Amino acid sequence: MIGRLFRAHGEFCASHPWEVIVALLTITACMLTVDKNNTLDASGNGLGTASAAAAAGAATAAGTSPPPVLGGSATSSRHRPCHGWSQSCDGLEAEYNAADVILMTIVRCTAVLYCYYQFCSLHRMGSKYVLGIAGLFTVFSSFIFTTAIIKFLGSDISDLKDALFFLLLVIDLSNSGRLAQLALSGSNQAEVTQNIARGLELLGPAISLDTIVEVLLVGVGTLSGVQRLEVLCMFAVLSVLVNYVVFMTFYPACLSLIFDLSRSGVDMSVVREKAKGSLLLKSLTEEEQKANPVLQRVKLIMTTGLMAVHIYSRVAFSGSDYDSVDKTLTPTLSLNVSNNRTESAEITDIIIKWLTMSADHIVISIVLIALVIKFICFDNRDPLPDQMRQSGTVAIAAKASQTTPIEEQDLVDQPKTQEIAPEKSAVRKLLFTIEEQSSKNATTQTELLPLQQPLVLPVRPPRPLQECLEILNSTEDLNGPAALSDEEIVAIVHAGGPHCPLYKIESVLDDAERGVRIRRQIIAGRAKMPVERLGGLPYEHFDYRKVLNACCENVLGYVPIPVGYAGPLLLDGETYYVPMATTEGALVASTNRGCKALSVRGVRSVVEDVGMTRAPCCRFPSVARAAEAKAWIENETNYQQVKTEFDSTSRFGRLKECHIAMDGPQLYIRFVATTGDAMGMNMVSKGAEEALRRIKRQFPDMQIISLSGNFCCDKKPAAINWIKGRGKRVVTECTISAATLRSVLKTDAKTLVECNKLKNMGGSAMAGSIGGNNAHAANMVTAVFLATGQDPAQNVTSSNCSTAMECWVENNDDLYMTCTMPSLEVGTVGGGTGLPGQSACLEMLGVRGAHATRPGDNAKKLAQIVCATVMAGELSLMAALVNSDLVKSHMRHNRSSIAVSGANNPLNVTVSSCSTIS
Ligand code: ADP
């Protein structure tokens, strides 16, 4: 019910932002212009506006009549509250002493530090918008607050010095940040309005209750009778109220307006992305946001109690006692003070006051400057708590270990330096697993693990293991892994058992990045190396959802590989820019040059889906039985039965043929299947397994030795793939004019043809190469494979390539070139193709994911692109090689020592003498 009220209120503010903001500004302006005396008279009568109500509420909370507190001080006793240190004060001036200065300096420093901490927390949300909005909120709150103080308390500007620090202390930017994040996560105005409404529905009741409790609690200070304390508490009460009113009205309106204004042009995606993980947003998806009922009840009881205290105090002090105390004490004080003062004492007082005042300013300035320097120069952008947590992990563990005697055995395999350098921190690794030991003495059974990190004070000491386990396994909202610190997680992992095995830390924590970070710490400890050694291996900002249970286990991070492009490459009438991931300098440039030469006339290609293969090894009791089985499978009717079983395992895997080789009583049944757009290893393995079940029903004496019998043949050099093909078979062809050969490649057809015959055919034959009739096909294959998320190990078979060159029959000057690649194992779905970078590269080629209408076409197109890219690389390198040869002959003829120029020497070979070449 209350929630709904807040929701309606939030909806109103968000859908009428202009109205709310203008109304608030108008009211503020009115407050500034209202006559002070009238205002004072009106205080306590209810001013009917939000801010006025805030101030009026504050005045009421403080007690409007009779006046033991600030309101009273301002209205009846009329002595101006003495909270401006630079001003001379009536009566209270004498009370200024060193204790005051120290107290106020501490309050101010705390306020500044608290503010700094809040902004760091907001910074962690990762968006300048959230920061900006929260900042705006603070500024506006201060503005309203200032106005309220000036007008309603009859203060002058100097009074605000202390008051504003109170505002800083009570303002809670985390709620503003969360609401901003939530609001800006909406993708349209309606969503933003709904989000704000829902946000207020969730936050409103709790914040309101908190505000009441705070006001009443701090309000107790206004009853103290100590005038300075009363004034300060009054400021605090006002701050809380103003903060509340602004948060409930101006802030949601402002959020809504900012979204509206920034819809065109400003990219809110960062905020939205961050907001997805926000707790508040998560709670939106829950059925009902449940506030902690115990806490709520405690707060309500506190409220009632405090109310009673206030009512009682105000009634009790409304008599003459308080007035008389006020009246008698003050003159006495003034009298004593004035009597005891000599002129010189006054001068000394002024000097001391000036000095203490300056000291206060100096301290605050130092704190501020230190914070600014820290933020600009030393803060890395890791979230503050994370940094503290990381360093704390080591520190806390080390601290915990200090209580336990170090066993000699523990130190045996430590380096000598460790023994004599106890300042190098060490962490206690638990020596038991949860199943093995009762948890009672668990915390005392540890082993010393060296850690090189510096000792840093922890955020808080880790809780006992048993408590941590309970929190970890708890299903309550506020518990779970997020409620545990990194060091507590580390302790749980070290404890062993089923709770949080290191290999599945990401899924246990439900936070992959945090899991990876903790694993790095643990592994660094186990490998006895500083975790900083992994510093160059990035792990943040990666979508681990695509990795876990799919691409990699025991993740420590990812290795970035530079990606270049080669292109434009004109292939079958379409232009491609081919992404290549490599660390081999000149590879991309060389391929690019090949693309330039090929694209003048364009490359044509044909592709055949040969099919992916899996060949189990099956053993029979005898050769005769094996032969019988072979004949049975090759029978068309039986083959159809096997195929039905095979095909039943996938929507895309379709058995094409079974090629059976016999070796003694063993059969190697090579299942060949098309696999749509997937490379297909998994698919065909599943199918083969099912097909074998059918065969085994027929031949129960068949023994399946291995699902893969190496006749497949995957990731190993093998003639069978070269001969029969595997995956996609692609042939590309192109003619390159003599002019292009000359201008782009600095060579001619005859030279290239000659070199190709002797090198790629003759030389490879001499080497006994199978599938290696090429210059460096594997270079292009691997670079494109890495960029597009193919299985890099499959470059073995996929790089099979025959590069052929002839002089073009029609004129004998142009070059006719083909590349034949019979075993390109590629896919555009599955494996690494779904990772963000890889999938972007596939997108670049227009072949990402499954083909919309013809499954398999994307994979085939990718195979064609790979083959054409290989062709470009082959042509360019062959030209480079023949050019080097030309350089050699040139040198031989000139018999001189030259540094070969870049133009004639694309490989940039520097030659000092003829003898170094020949
Ligand atoms: P691989 O066999 O290459 O290792 P997977 O079998 O792991 O790849 O991944 C292929 C998955 O993608 C299968 O679950 C398959 O059903 C699905 N898929 C969706 N669309 C296609 C498609 N057009 N071609 C092939 N597989 C597809």
PDB file of N, CA, C and O and ligand atoms in Angstrom, residues 650-652 675-684 829-831 850-851 855-856, ligand 1:
ATOM      1  N   SER A 650      20.800 -35.008 -34.593  1.00  0.00           N
ATOM      2  CA  SER A 650      20.952 -33.567 -34.819  1.00  0.00           C
ATOM      3  C   SER A 650      20.024 -33.060 -35.910  1.00  0.00           C
ATOM      4  O   SER A 650      19.634 -33.813 -36.813  1.00  0.00           O
ATOM      5  N   ARG A 651      19.699 -31.783 -35.822  1.00  0.00           N
ATOM      6  CA  ARG A 651      18.885 -31.179 -36.883  1.00  0.00           C
ATOM      7  C   ARG A 651      19.711 -30.938 -38.137  1.00  0.00           C
ATOM      8  O   ARG A 651      19.189 -30.758 -39.224  1.00  0.00           O
ATOM      9  N   PHE A 652      21.035 -30.885 -37.965  1.00  0.00           N
ATOM     10  CA  PHE A 652      21.872 -30.476 -39.088  1.00  0.00           C
ATOM     11  C   PHE A 652      22.832 -31.568 -39.558  1.00  0.00           C
ATOM     12  O   PHE A 652      23.258 -31.558 -40.702  1.00  0.00           O
ATOM     13  N   THR A 675      27.300 -30.936 -41.815  1.00  0.00           N
ATOM     14  CA  THR A 675      26.969 -30.457 -40.462  1.00  0.00           C
ATOM     15  C   THR A 675      26.445 -29.017 -40.458  1.00  0.00           C
ATOM     16  O   THR A 675      26.642 -28.268 -39.497  1.00  0.00           O
ATOM     17  N   GLY A 676      25.800 -28.629 -41.539  1.00  0.00           N
ATOM     18  CA  GLY A 676      25.242 -27.275 -41.593  1.00  0.00           C
ATOM     19  C   GLY A 676      26.341 -26.236 -41.491  1.00  0.00           C
ATOM     20  O   GLY A 676      27.398 -26.349 -42.120  1.00  0.00           O
ATOM     21  N   ASP A 677      26.128 -25.217 -40.677  1.00  0.00           N
ATOM     22  CA  ASP A 677      27.117 -24.145 -40.548  1.00  0.00           C
ATOM     23  C   ASP A 677      28.138 -24.429 -39.463  1.00  0.00           C
ATOM     24  O   ASP A 677      29.037 -23.611 -39.223  1.00  0.00           O
ATOM     25  N   ALA A 678      27.977 -25.561 -38.766  1.00  0.00           N
ATOM     26  CA  ALA A 678      28.959 -25.890 -37.729  1.00  0.00           C
ATOM     27  C   ALA A 678      30.147 -26.601 -38.362  1.00  0.00           C
ATOM     28  O   ALA A 678      29.990 -27.285 -39.375  1.00  0.00           O
ATOM     29  N   MET A 679      31.304 -26.420 -37.752  1.00  0.00           N
ATOM     30  CA  MET A 679      32.462 -27.184 -38.215  1.00  0.00           C
ATOM     31  C   MET A 679      32.142 -28.668 -38.081  1.00  0.00           C
ATOM     32  O   MET A 679      32.499 -29.464 -38.941  1.00  0.00           O
ATOM     33  N   GLY A 680      31.476 -29.047 -36.986  1.00  0.00           N
ATOM     34  CA  GLY A 680      30.800 -30.330 -36.952  1.00  0.00           C
ATOM     35  C   GLY A 680      31.437 -31.468 -36.197  1.00  0.00           C
ATOM     36  O   GLY A 680      30.892 -32.573 -36.190  1.00  0.00           O
ATOM     37  N   MET A 681      32.566 -31.219 -35.538  1.00  0.00           N
ATOM     38  CA  MET A 681      33.217 -32.338 -34.843  1.00  0.00           C
ATOM     39  C   MET A 681      32.313 -32.953 -33.770  1.00  0.00           C
ATOM     40  O   MET A 681      32.178 -34.167 -33.672  1.00  0.00           O
ATOM     41  N   ASN A 682      31.710 -32.070 -32.968  1.00  0.00           N
ATOM     42  CA  ASN A 682      30.818 -32.582 -31.917  1.00  0.00           C
ATOM     43  C   ASN A 682      29.632 -33.321 -32.518  1.00  0.00           C
ATOM     44  O   ASN A 682      29.240 -34.396 -32.075  1.00  0.00           O
ATOM     45  N   MET A 683      29.096 -32.689 -33.548  1.00  0.00           N
ATOM     46  CA  MET A 683      27.884 -33.224 -34.157  1.00  0.00           C
ATOM     47  C   MET A 683      28.117 -34.626 -34.723  1.00  0.00           C
ATOM     48  O   MET A 683      27.345 -35.552 -34.490  1.00  0.00           O
ATOM     49  N   VAL A 684      29.202 -34.753 -35.434  1.00  0.00           N
ATOM     50  CA  VAL A 684      29.469 -36.029 -36.097  1.00  0.00           C
ATOM     51  C   VAL A 684      29.883 -37.099 -35.066  1.00  0.00           C
ATOM     52  O   VAL A 684      29.601 -38.297 -35.252  1.00  0.00           O
ATOM     53  N   VAL A 829      29.047 -21.402 -36.593  1.00  0.00           N
ATOM     54  CA  VAL A 829      28.373 -21.539 -35.290  1.00  0.00           C
ATOM     55  C   VAL A 829      29.169 -22.531 -34.453  1.00  0.00           C
ATOM     56  O   VAL A 829      29.914 -23.344 -34.988  1.00  0.00           O
ATOM     57  N   GLY A 830      28.973 -22.445 -33.144  1.00  0.00           N
ATOM     58  CA  GLY A 830      29.651 -23.374 -32.229  1.00  0.00           C
ATOM     59  C   GLY A 830      31.095 -22.972 -31.968  1.00  0.00           C
ATOM     60  O   GLY A 830      31.633 -22.053 -32.609  1.00  0.00           O
ATOM     61  N   GLY A 831      31.688 -23.605 -30.995  1.00  0.00           N
ATOM     62  CA  GLY A 831      33.090 -23.355 -30.643  1.00  0.00           C
ATOM     63  C   GLY A 831      33.347 -21.894 -30.302  1.00  0.00           C
ATOM     64  O   GLY A 831      32.556 -21.239 -29.638  1.00  0.00           O
ATOM     65  N   ALA A 850      24.363 -18.929 -38.003  1.00  0.00           N
ATOM     66  CA  ALA A 850      23.737 -19.850 -38.953  1.00  0.00           C
ATOM     67  C   ALA A 850      23.159 -19.069 -40.128  1.00  0.00           C
ATOM     68  O   ALA A 850      22.672 -17.960 -39.953  1.00  0.00           O
ATOM     69  N   HIS A 851      23.233 -19.655 -41.296  1.00  0.00           N
ATOM     70  CA  HIS A 851      22.632 -19.000 -42.462  1.00  0.00           C
ATOM     71  C   HIS A 851      21.117 -18.987 -42.305  1.00  0.00           C
ATOM     72  O   HIS A 851      20.519 -19.975 -41.854  1.00  0.00           O
ATOM     73  N   PRO A 855      21.058 -23.654 -44.316  1.00  0.00           N
ATOM     74  CA  PRO A 855      22.087 -24.040 -43.344  1.00  0.00           C
ATOM     75  C   PRO A 855      23.308 -24.595 -44.068  1.00  0.00           C
ATOM     76  O   PRO A 855      23.178 -25.443 -44.955  1.00  0.00           O
ATOM     77  N   GLY A 856      24.450 -24.101 -43.709  1.00  0.00           N
ATOM     78  CA  GLY A 856      25.693 -24.575 -44.330  1.00  0.00           C
ATOM     79  C   GLY A 856      26.299 -23.549 -45.262  1.00  0.00           C
ATOM     80  O   GLY A 856      27.503 -23.578 -45.539  1.00  0.00           O
TER      81      GLY A 856
HETATM   82  P1  ADP B   1      30.767 -28.412 -33.617  1.00  0.00           P
HETATM   83  O1  ADP B   1      30.061 -29.665 -34.020  1.00  0.00           O
HETATM   84  O2  ADP B   1      31.319 -27.618 -34.728  1.00  0.00           O
HETATM   85  O3  ADP B   1      31.727 -28.624 -32.519  1.00  0.00           O
HETATM   86  P2  ADP B   1      28.560 -27.845 -32.084  1.00  0.00           P
HETATM   87  O4  ADP B   1      27.888 -29.102 -32.484  1.00  0.00           O
HETATM   88  O5  ADP B   1      29.105 -27.719 -30.729  1.00  0.00           O
HETATM   89  O6  ADP B   1      29.674 -27.463 -33.112  1.00  0.00           O
HETATM   90  O7  ADP B   1      27.605 -26.582 -32.335  1.00  0.00           O
HETATM   91  C1  ADP B   1      26.637 -26.572 -33.274  1.00  0.00           C
HETATM   92  C2  ADP B   1      25.348 -26.233 -32.582  1.00  0.00           C
HETATM   93  O8  ADP B   1      24.746 -25.187 -33.298  1.00  0.00           O
HETATM   94  C3  ADP B   1      24.398 -27.400 -32.568  1.00  0.00           C
HETATM   95  O9  ADP B   1      23.749 -27.449 -31.339  1.00  0.00           O
HETATM   96  C4  ADP B   1      23.412 -27.049 -33.659  1.00  0.00           C
HETATM   97  O10 ADP B   1      22.137 -27.566 -33.400  1.00  0.00           O
HETATM   98  C5  ADP B   1      23.411 -25.541 -33.614  1.00  0.00           C
HETATM   99  N1  ADP B   1      23.072 -24.903 -34.891  1.00  0.00           N
HETATM  100  C6  ADP B   1      22.207 -23.908 -35.053  1.00  0.00           C
HETATM  101  N2  ADP B   1      22.131 -23.535 -36.343  1.00  0.00           N
HETATM  102  C7  ADP B   1      22.984 -24.307 -37.015  1.00  0.00           C
HETATM  103  C8  ADP B   1      23.348 -24.400 -38.367  1.00  0.00           C
HETATM  104  N3  ADP B   1      22.835 -23.590 -39.312  1.00  0.00           N
HETATM  105  N4  ADP B   1      24.250 -25.313 -38.702  1.00  0.00           N
HETATM  106  C9  ADP B   1      24.801 -26.112 -37.780  1.00  0.00           C
HETATM  107  N5  ADP B   1      24.484 -26.092 -36.494  1.00  0.00           N
HETATM  108  C10 ADP B   1      23.585 -25.191 -36.093  1.00  0.00           C
END
